[in-house]
Short mmCIF file of C-alpha atoms in Angstrom, two decimals:
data_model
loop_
_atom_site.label_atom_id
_atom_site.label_comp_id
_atom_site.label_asym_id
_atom_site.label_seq_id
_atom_site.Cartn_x
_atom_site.Cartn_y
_atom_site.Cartn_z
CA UNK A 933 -5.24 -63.13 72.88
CA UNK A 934 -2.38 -61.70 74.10
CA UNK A 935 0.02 -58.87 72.83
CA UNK A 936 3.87 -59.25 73.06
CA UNK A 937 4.90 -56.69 71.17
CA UNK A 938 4.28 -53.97 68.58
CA UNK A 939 6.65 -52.33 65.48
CA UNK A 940 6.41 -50.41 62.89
CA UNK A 941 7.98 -49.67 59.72
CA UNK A 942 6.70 -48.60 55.98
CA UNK A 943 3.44 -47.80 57.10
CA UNK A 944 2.90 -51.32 58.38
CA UNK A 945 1.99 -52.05 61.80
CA UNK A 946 3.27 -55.76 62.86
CA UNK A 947 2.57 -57.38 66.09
CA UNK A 948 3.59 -60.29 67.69
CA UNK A 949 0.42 -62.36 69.67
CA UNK A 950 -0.06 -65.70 71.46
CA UNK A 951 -3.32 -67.45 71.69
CA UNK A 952 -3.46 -70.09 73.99
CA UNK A 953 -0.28 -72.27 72.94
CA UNK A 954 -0.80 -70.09 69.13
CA UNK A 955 2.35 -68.00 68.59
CA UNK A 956 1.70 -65.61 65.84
CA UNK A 957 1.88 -61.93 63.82
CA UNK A 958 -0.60 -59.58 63.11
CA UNK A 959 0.38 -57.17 60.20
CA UNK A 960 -2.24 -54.40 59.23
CA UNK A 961 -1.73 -50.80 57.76
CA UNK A 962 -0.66 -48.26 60.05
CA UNK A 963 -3.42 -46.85 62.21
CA UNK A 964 -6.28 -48.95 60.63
CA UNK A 965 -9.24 -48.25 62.46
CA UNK A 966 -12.11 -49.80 60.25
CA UNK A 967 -12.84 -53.12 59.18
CA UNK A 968 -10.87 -54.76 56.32
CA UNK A 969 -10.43 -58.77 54.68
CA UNK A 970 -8.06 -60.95 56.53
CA UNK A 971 -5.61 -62.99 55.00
CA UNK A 972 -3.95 -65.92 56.82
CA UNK A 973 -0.76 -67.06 55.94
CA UNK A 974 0.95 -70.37 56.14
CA UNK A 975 4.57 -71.10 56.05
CA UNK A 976 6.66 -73.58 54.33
CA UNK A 977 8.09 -77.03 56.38
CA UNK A 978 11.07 -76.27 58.44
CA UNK A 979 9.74 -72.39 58.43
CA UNK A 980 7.83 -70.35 60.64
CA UNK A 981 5.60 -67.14 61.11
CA UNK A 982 8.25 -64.76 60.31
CA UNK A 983 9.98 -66.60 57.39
CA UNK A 984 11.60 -64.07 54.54
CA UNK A 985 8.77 -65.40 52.25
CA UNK A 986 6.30 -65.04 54.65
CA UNK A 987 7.12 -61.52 56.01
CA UNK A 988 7.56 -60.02 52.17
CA UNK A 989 4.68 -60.74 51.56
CA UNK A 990 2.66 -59.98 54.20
CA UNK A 991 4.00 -56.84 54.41
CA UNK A 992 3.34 -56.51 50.66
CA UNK A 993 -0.56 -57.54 51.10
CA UNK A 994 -1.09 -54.80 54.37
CA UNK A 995 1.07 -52.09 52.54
CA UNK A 996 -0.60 -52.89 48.87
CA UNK A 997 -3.40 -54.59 49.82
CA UNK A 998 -5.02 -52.83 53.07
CA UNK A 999 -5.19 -55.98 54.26
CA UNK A 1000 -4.77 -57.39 57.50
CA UNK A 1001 -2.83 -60.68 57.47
CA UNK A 1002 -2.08 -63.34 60.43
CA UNK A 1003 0.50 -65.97 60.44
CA UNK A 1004 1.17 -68.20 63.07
CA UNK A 1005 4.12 -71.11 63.74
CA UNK A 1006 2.27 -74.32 62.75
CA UNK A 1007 2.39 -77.24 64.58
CA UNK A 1008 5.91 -78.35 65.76
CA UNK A 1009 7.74 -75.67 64.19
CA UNK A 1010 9.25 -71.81 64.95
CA UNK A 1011 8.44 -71.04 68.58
CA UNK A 1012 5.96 -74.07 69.05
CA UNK A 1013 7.51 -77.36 71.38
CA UNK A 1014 8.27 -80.33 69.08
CA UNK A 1015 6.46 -83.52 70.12
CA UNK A 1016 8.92 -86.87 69.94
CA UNK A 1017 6.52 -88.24 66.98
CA UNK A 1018 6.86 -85.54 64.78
CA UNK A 1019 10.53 -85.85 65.22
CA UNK A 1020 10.77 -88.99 64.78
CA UNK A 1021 8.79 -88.72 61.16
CA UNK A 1022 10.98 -85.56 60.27
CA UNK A 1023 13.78 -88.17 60.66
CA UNK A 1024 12.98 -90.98 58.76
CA UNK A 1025 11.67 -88.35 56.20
CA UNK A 1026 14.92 -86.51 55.70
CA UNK A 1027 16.74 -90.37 55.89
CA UNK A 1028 14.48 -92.07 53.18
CA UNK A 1029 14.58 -88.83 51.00
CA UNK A 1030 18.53 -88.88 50.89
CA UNK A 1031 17.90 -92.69 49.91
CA UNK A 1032 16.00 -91.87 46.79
CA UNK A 1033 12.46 -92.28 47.89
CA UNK A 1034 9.42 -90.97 46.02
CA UNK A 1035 8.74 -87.64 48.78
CA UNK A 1036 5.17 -87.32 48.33
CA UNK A 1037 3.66 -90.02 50.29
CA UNK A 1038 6.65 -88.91 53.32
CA UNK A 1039 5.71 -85.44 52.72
CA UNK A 1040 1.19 -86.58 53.40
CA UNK A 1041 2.40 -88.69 56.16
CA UNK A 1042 4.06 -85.76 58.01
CA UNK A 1043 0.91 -82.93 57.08
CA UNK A 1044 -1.39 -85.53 58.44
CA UNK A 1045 0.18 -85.46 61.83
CA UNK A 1046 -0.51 -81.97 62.03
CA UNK A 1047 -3.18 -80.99 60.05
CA UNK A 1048 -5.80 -81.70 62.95
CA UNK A 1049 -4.57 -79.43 65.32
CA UNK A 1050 -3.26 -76.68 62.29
CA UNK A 1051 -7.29 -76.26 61.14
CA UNK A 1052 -8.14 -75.83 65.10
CA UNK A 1053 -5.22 -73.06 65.77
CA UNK A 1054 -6.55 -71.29 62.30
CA UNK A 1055 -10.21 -71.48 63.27
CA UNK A 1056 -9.21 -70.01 66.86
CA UNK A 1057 -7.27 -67.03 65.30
CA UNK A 1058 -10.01 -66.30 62.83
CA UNK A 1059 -12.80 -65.87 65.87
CA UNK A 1060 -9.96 -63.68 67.77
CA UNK A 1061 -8.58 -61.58 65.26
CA UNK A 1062 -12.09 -60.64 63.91
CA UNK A 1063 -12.71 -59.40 67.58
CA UNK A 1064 -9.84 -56.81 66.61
CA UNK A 1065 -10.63 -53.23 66.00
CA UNK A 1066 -8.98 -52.61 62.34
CA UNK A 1067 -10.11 -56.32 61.40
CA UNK A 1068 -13.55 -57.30 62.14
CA UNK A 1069 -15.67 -59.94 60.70
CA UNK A 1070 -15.24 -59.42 56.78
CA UNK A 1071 -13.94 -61.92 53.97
CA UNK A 1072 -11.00 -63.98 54.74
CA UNK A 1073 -8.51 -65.63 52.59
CA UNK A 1074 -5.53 -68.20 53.04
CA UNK A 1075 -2.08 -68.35 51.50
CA UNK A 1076 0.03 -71.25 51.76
CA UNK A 1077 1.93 -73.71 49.38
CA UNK A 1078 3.77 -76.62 50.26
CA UNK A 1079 3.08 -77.61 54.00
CA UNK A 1080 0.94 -74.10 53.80
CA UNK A 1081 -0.67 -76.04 51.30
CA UNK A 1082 -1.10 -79.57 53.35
CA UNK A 1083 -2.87 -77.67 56.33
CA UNK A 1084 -5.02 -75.16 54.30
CA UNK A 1085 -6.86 -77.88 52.33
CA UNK A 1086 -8.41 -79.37 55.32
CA UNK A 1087 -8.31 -75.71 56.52
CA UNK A 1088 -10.69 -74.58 53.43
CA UNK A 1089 -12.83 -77.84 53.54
CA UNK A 1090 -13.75 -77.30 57.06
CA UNK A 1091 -14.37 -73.42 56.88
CA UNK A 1092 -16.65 -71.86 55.30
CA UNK A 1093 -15.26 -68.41 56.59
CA UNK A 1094 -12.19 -68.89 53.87
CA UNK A 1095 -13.28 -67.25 50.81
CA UNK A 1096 -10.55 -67.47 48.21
CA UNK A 1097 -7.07 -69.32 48.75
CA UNK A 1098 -3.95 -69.41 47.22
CA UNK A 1099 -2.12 -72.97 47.09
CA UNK A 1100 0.01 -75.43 45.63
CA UNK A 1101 3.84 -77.30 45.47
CA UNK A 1102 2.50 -80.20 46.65
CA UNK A 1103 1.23 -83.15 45.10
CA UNK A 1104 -2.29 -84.88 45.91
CA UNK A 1105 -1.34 -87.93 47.83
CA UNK A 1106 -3.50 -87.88 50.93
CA UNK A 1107 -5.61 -85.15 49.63
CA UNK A 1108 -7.87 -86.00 47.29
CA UNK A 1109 -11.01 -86.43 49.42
CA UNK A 1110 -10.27 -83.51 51.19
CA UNK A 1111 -9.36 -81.27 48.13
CA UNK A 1112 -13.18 -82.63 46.89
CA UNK A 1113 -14.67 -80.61 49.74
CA UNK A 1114 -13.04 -77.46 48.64
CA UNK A 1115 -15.08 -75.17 47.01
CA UNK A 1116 -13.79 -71.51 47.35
CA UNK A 1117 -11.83 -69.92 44.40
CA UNK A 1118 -8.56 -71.12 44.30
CA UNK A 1119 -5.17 -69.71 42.58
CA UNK A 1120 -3.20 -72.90 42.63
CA UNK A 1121 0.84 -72.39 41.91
CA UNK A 1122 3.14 -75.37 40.64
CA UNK A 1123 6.46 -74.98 39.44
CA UNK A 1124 6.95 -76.95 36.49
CA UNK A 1125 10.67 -78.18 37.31
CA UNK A 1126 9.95 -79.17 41.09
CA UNK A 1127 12.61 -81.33 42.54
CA UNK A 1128 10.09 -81.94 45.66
CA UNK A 1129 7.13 -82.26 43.96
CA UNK A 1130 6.01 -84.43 40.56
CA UNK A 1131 4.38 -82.13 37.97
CA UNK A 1132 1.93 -85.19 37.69
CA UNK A 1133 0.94 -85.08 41.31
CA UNK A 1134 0.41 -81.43 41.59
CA UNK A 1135 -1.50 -80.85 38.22
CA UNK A 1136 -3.50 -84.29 40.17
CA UNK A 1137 -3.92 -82.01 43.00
CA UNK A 1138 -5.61 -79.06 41.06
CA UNK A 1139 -7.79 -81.39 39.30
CA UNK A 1140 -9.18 -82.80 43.09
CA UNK A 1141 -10.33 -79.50 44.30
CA UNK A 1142 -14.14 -78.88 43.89
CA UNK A 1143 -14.00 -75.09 43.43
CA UNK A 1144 -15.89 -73.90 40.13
CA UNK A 1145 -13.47 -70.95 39.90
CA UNK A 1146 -9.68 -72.83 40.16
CA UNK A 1147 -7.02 -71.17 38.10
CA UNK A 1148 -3.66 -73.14 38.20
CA UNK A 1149 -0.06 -70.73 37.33
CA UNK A 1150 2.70 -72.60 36.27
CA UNK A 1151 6.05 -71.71 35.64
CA UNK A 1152 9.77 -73.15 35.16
CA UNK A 1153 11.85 -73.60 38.32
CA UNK A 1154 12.41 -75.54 41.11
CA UNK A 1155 10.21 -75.65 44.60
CA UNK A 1156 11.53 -72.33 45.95
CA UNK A 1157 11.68 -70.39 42.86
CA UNK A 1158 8.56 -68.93 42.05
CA UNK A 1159 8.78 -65.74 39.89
CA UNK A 1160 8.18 -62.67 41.83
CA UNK A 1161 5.21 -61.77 39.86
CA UNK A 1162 3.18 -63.83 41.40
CA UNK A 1163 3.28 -62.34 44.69
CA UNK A 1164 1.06 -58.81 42.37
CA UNK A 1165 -0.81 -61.35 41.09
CA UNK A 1166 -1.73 -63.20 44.31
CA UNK A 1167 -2.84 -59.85 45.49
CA UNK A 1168 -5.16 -59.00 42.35
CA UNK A 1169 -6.65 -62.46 43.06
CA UNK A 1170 -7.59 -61.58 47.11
CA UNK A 1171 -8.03 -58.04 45.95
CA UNK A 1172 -10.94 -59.38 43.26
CA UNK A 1173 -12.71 -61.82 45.58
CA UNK A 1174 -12.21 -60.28 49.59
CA UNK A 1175 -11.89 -56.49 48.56
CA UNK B 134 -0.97 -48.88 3.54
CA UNK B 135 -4.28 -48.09 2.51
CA UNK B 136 -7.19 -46.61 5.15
CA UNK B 137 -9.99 -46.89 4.05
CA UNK B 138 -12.50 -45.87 7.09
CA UNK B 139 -11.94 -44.57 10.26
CA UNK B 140 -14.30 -44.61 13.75
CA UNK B 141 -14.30 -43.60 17.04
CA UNK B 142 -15.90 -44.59 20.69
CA UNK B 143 -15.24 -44.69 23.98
CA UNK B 144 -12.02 -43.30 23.42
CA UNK B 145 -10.73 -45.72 20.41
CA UNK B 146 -9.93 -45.50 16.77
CA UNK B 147 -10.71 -47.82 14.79
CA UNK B 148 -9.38 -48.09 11.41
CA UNK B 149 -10.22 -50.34 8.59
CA UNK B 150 -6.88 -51.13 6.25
CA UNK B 151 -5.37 -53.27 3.56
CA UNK B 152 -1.69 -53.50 3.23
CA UNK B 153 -1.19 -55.43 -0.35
CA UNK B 154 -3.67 -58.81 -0.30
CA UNK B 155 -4.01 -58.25 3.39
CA UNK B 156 -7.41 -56.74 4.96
CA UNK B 157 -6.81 -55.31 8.50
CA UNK B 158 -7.85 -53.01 11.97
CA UNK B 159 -5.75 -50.88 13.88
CA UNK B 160 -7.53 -49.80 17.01
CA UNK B 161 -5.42 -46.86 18.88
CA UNK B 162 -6.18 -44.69 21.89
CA UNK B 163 -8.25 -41.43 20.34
CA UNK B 164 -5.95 -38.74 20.02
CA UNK B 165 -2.58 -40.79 20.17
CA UNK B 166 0.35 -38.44 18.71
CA UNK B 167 3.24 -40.46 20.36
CA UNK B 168 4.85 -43.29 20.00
CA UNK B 169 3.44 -46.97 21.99
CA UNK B 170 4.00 -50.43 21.80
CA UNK B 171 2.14 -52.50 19.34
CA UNK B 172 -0.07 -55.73 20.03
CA UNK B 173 -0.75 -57.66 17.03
CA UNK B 174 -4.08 -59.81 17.83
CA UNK B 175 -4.56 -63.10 15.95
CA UNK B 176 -8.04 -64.69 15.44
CA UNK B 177 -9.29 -67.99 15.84
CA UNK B 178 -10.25 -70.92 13.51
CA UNK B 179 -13.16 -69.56 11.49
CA UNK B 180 -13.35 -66.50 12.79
CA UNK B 181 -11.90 -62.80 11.17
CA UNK B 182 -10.21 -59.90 12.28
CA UNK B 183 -13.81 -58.49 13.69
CA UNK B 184 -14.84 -61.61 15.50
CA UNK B 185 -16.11 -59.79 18.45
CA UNK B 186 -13.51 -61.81 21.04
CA UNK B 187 -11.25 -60.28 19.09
CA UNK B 188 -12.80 -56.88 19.25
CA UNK B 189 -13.60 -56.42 22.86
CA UNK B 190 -9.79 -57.35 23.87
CA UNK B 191 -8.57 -54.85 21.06
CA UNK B 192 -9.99 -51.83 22.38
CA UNK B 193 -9.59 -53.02 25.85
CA UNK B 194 -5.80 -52.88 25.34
CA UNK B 195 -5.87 -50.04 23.50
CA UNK B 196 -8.57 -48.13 25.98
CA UNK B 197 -6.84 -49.51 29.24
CA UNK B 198 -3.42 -49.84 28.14
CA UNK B 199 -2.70 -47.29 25.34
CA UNK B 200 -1.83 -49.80 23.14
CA UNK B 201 -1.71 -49.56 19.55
CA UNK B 202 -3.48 -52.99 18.53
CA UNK B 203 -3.81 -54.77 14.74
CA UNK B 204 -5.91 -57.78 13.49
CA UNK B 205 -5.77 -58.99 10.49
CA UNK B 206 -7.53 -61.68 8.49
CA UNK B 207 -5.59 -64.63 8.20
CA UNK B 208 -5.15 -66.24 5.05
CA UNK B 209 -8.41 -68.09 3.88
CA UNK B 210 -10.42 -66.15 6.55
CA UNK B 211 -12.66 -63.09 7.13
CA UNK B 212 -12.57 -60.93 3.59
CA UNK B 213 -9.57 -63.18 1.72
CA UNK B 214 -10.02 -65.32 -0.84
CA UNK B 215 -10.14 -69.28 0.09
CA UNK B 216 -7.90 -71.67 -1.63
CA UNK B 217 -9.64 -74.85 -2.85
CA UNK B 218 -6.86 -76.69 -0.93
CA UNK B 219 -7.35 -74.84 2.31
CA UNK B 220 -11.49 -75.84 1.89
CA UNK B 221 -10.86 -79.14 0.56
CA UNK B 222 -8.59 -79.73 4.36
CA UNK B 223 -11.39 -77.99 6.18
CA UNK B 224 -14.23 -80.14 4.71
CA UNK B 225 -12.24 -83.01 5.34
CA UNK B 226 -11.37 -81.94 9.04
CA UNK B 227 -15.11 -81.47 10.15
CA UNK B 228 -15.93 -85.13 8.52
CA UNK B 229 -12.76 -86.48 10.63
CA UNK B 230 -14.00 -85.12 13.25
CA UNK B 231 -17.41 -85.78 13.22
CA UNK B 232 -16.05 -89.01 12.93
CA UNK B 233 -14.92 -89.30 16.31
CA UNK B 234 -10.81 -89.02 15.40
CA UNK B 235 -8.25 -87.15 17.85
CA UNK B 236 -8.36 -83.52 15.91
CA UNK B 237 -4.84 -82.71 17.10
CA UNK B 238 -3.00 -83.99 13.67
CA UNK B 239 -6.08 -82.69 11.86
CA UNK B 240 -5.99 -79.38 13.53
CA UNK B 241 -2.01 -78.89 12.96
CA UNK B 242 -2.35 -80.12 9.42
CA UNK B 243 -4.69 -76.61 8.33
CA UNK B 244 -2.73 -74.57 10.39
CA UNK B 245 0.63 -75.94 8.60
CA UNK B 246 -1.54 -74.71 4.95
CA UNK B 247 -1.23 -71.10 5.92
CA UNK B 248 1.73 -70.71 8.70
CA UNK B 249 4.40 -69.49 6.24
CA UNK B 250 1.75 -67.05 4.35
CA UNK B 251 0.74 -65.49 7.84
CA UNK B 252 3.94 -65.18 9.46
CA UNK B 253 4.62 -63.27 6.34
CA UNK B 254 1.71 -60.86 6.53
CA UNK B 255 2.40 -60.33 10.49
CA UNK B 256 6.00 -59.14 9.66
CA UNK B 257 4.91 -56.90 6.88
CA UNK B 258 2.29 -55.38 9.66
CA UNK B 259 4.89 -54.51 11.96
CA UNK B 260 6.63 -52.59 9.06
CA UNK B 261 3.79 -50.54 8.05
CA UNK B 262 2.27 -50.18 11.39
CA UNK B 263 4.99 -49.12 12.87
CA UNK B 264 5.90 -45.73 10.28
CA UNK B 265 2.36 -44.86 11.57
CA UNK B 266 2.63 -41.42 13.92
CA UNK B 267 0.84 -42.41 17.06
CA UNK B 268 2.68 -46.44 17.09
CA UNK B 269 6.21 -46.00 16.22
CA UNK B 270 8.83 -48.25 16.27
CA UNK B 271 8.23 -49.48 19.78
CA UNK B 272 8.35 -53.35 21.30
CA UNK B 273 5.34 -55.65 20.20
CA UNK B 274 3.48 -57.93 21.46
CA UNK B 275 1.54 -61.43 20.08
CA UNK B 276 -1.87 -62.41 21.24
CA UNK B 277 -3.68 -65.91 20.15
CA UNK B 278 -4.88 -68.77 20.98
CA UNK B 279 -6.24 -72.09 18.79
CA UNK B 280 -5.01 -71.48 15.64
CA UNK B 281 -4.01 -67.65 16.64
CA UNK B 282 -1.73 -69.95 18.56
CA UNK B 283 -0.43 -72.16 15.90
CA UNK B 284 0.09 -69.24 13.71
CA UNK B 285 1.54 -67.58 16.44
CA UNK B 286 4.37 -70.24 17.34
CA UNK B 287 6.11 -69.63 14.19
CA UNK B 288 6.28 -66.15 14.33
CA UNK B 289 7.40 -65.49 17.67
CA UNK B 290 10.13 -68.48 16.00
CA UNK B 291 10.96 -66.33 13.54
CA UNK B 292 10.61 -62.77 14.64
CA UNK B 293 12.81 -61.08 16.96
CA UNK B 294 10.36 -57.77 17.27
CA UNK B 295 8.02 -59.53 19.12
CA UNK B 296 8.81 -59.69 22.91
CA UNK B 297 5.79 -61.09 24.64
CA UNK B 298 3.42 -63.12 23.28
CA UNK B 299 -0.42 -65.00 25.44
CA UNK B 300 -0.82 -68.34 23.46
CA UNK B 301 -2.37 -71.08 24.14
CA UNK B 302 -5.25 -73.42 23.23
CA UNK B 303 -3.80 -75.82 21.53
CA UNK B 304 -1.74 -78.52 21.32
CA UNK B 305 1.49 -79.61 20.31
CA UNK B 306 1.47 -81.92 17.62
CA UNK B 307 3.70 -80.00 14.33
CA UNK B 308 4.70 -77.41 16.83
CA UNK B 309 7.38 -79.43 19.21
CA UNK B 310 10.50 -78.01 17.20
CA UNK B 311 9.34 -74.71 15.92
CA UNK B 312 7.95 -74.07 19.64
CA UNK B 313 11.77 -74.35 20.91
CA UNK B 314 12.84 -71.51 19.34
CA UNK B 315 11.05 -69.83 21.08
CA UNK B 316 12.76 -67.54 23.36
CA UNK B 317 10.27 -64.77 24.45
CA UNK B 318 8.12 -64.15 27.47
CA UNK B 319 4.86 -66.45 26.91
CA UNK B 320 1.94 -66.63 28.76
CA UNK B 321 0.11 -69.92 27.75
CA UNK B 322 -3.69 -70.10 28.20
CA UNK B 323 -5.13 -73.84 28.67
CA UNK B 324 -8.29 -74.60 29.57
CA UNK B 325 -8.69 -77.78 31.78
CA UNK B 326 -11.63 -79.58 30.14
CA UNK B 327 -11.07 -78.79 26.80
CA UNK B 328 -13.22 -80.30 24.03
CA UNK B 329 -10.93 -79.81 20.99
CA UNK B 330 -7.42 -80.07 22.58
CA UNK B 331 -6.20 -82.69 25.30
CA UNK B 332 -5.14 -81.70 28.41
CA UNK B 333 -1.89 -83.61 27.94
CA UNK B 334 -1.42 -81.77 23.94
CA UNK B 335 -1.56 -78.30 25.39
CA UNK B 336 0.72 -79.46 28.79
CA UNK B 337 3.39 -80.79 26.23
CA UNK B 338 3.00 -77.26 24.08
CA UNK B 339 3.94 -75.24 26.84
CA UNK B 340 7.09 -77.54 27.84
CA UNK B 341 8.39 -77.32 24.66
CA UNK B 342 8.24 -73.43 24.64
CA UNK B 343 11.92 -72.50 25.09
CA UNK B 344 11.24 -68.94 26.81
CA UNK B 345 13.13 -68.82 30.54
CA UNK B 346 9.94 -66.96 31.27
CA UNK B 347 6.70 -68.32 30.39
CA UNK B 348 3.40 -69.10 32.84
CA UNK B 349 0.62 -71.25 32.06
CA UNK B 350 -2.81 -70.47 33.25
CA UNK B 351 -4.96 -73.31 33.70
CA UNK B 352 -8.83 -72.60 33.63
CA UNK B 353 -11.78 -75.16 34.46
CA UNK B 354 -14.10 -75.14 31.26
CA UNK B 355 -14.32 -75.70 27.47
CA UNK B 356 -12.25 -74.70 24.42
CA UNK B 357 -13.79 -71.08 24.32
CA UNK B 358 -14.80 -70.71 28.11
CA UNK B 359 -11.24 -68.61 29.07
CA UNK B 360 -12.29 -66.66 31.76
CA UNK B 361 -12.52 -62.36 31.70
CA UNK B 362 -10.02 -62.00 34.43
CA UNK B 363 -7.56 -63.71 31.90
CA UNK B 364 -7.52 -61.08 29.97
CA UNK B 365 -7.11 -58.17 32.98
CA UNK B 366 -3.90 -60.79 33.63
CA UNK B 367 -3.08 -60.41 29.80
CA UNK B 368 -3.36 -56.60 29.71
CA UNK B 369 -1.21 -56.39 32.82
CA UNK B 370 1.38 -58.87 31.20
CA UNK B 371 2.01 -56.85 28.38
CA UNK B 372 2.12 -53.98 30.21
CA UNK B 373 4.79 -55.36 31.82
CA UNK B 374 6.75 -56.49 29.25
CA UNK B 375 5.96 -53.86 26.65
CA UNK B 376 5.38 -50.87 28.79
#
């Protein structure tokens, strides 16, 4: 693990790493010595580690929180080299989407050609972030909706590490087996007016996961809009189960 | 507005009432002098303005919050007379039911017997309450859920005073056009495996809500298996909106 560079603003430390081919951020309160929970946190499709969305609130959950929280460029996006397949499928995504097409069986088909290597990269920060001084090997939790959402299901089915996740805007094509396997508390989000996702699909989704703690939050809007408040409320939920 | 006992613990009064036919509680921090917002609390089916749910959020709100907080009986519940057509419905509703048929009708047919009568009560309440020293003529709040709910619809229709209301439990059948005049803040409890309401019932409740804000919280479990943390996220919502 490698350190590229290292800010600070608001009483928030935020560095910039690389692991192996892993570009990523590491934000944790200023001068954190002692071990605290981990969050990692996933970006959108088309994003990357230091989206708006992803930097508010990661500087909300180390500022608010006292948590530390990683995010790295998933596969094929941000700082990460784009492989000709991947491409190719972002293509005929965007091209059958203008034509009308029913997104959620485009939007599986692209998560599962990343999802593989996504679960490895997260598994690999985990083990070296925990080596950290100011981290350590307490509680982790995952945030992520949308593609976040695609690559932490197989994410929290495979580790056990992952002890409470926040989800959803996606529907459960592709997932349901997966989602099965999932047994950590979840906080699943839909928005009840998504032009990406069917309302059917996601509530289908939240049904599929195994967890015996699973609360979904729904509200009006559209893919991108939801409300503010459930950014505090995302925290109360990591703050309950990692803190 | 007649007392007629007053107690105290942990910090909360609690003080027995009738106003006219109507037998209530008011529950306020010990002490409180100044004005607060008010959260009326509506029971369920069966149960009274003591029924300990009821109880336990009361002086949570009140201890937690500084709310002022008042139950009432509903008509044909707790210490009011029962109508011989309000028994006649219920006898018939526990046969229908034992019977195997969808309670939804059922269920919005005994909460249609007493709607106008409690919206009534509620607003004359808020008018007494609220010349009280110590609750003033501050914003209020609604909370209820199964036929708290479906008493709850139609006042939040018809009362401007109240400016955040939790509901939930229930289902939409007699409530589709009353529920879209609704226009305040909702949060909308529905529990995922429900016994007495469909899944689909309570989804098609909250879409007909007409409130720009309003978040449904979906729970795994049974008709009276909301879980605590709801109501932290309850106390926290009002606070928000009230405070």
């Amino acid at each position: 693990m490698r350190f590229t560079s290292q800010t600070s603003s608001d009483g928030v430390s935020e560095q910039l790493f690389t692991l192996g081919e892993i570009p990523g951020v590491l934000w944790t309160p200023e001068g954190a010595a002692d071990a605290r929970p981990l969050i990692l946190m996933g970006h959108g499709g088309g994003q990357h580690k230091q989206a708006p969305g992803v930097l508010a609130r990661a500087r909300r959950f180390a500022a608010d929180g006292g948590f530390a929280v990683a995010a790295i460029d998933a596969p094929n996006h941000g700082d990460r080299p784009k492989d000709e397949r991947f491409v190719q499928a972002t293509t005929e995504f965007r091209t059958r989407m203008g034509s009308g097409e029913n997104p959620a069986a485009l939007v599986a088909a692209l998560h599962e050609l990343v999802a593989g290597q996504a679960v490895a990269d997260w598994q690999a920060v985990i083990g070296a972030v925990q080596e950290l001084d100011g981290v350590g090997a307490g509680p982790v939790g995952y945030w992520g909706v949308s593609l976040g959402c695609g690559l932490g299901v197989p994410l929290l089915a495979a580790e056990p590490r992952v002890r409470a996740a926040v989800l959803g805007l996606l529907a459960v094509d592709g997932l349901a087996e997966t989602a099965a396997q999932v047994t950590a508390p979840v906080r699943f989000l839909l928005q009840w007016d998504d032009h990406l996702v069917s309302r059917a699909g996601g509530l289908a989704l939240f049904d599929a996961l195994a967890s015996s703690e699973k609360t979904l939050h729904a509200n009006p809007g559209k893919h991108g809009d939801v409300p503010p408040f459930e950014t505090d409320s995302a925290l109360r939920f990591f703050a309950r189960h990692l803190g």
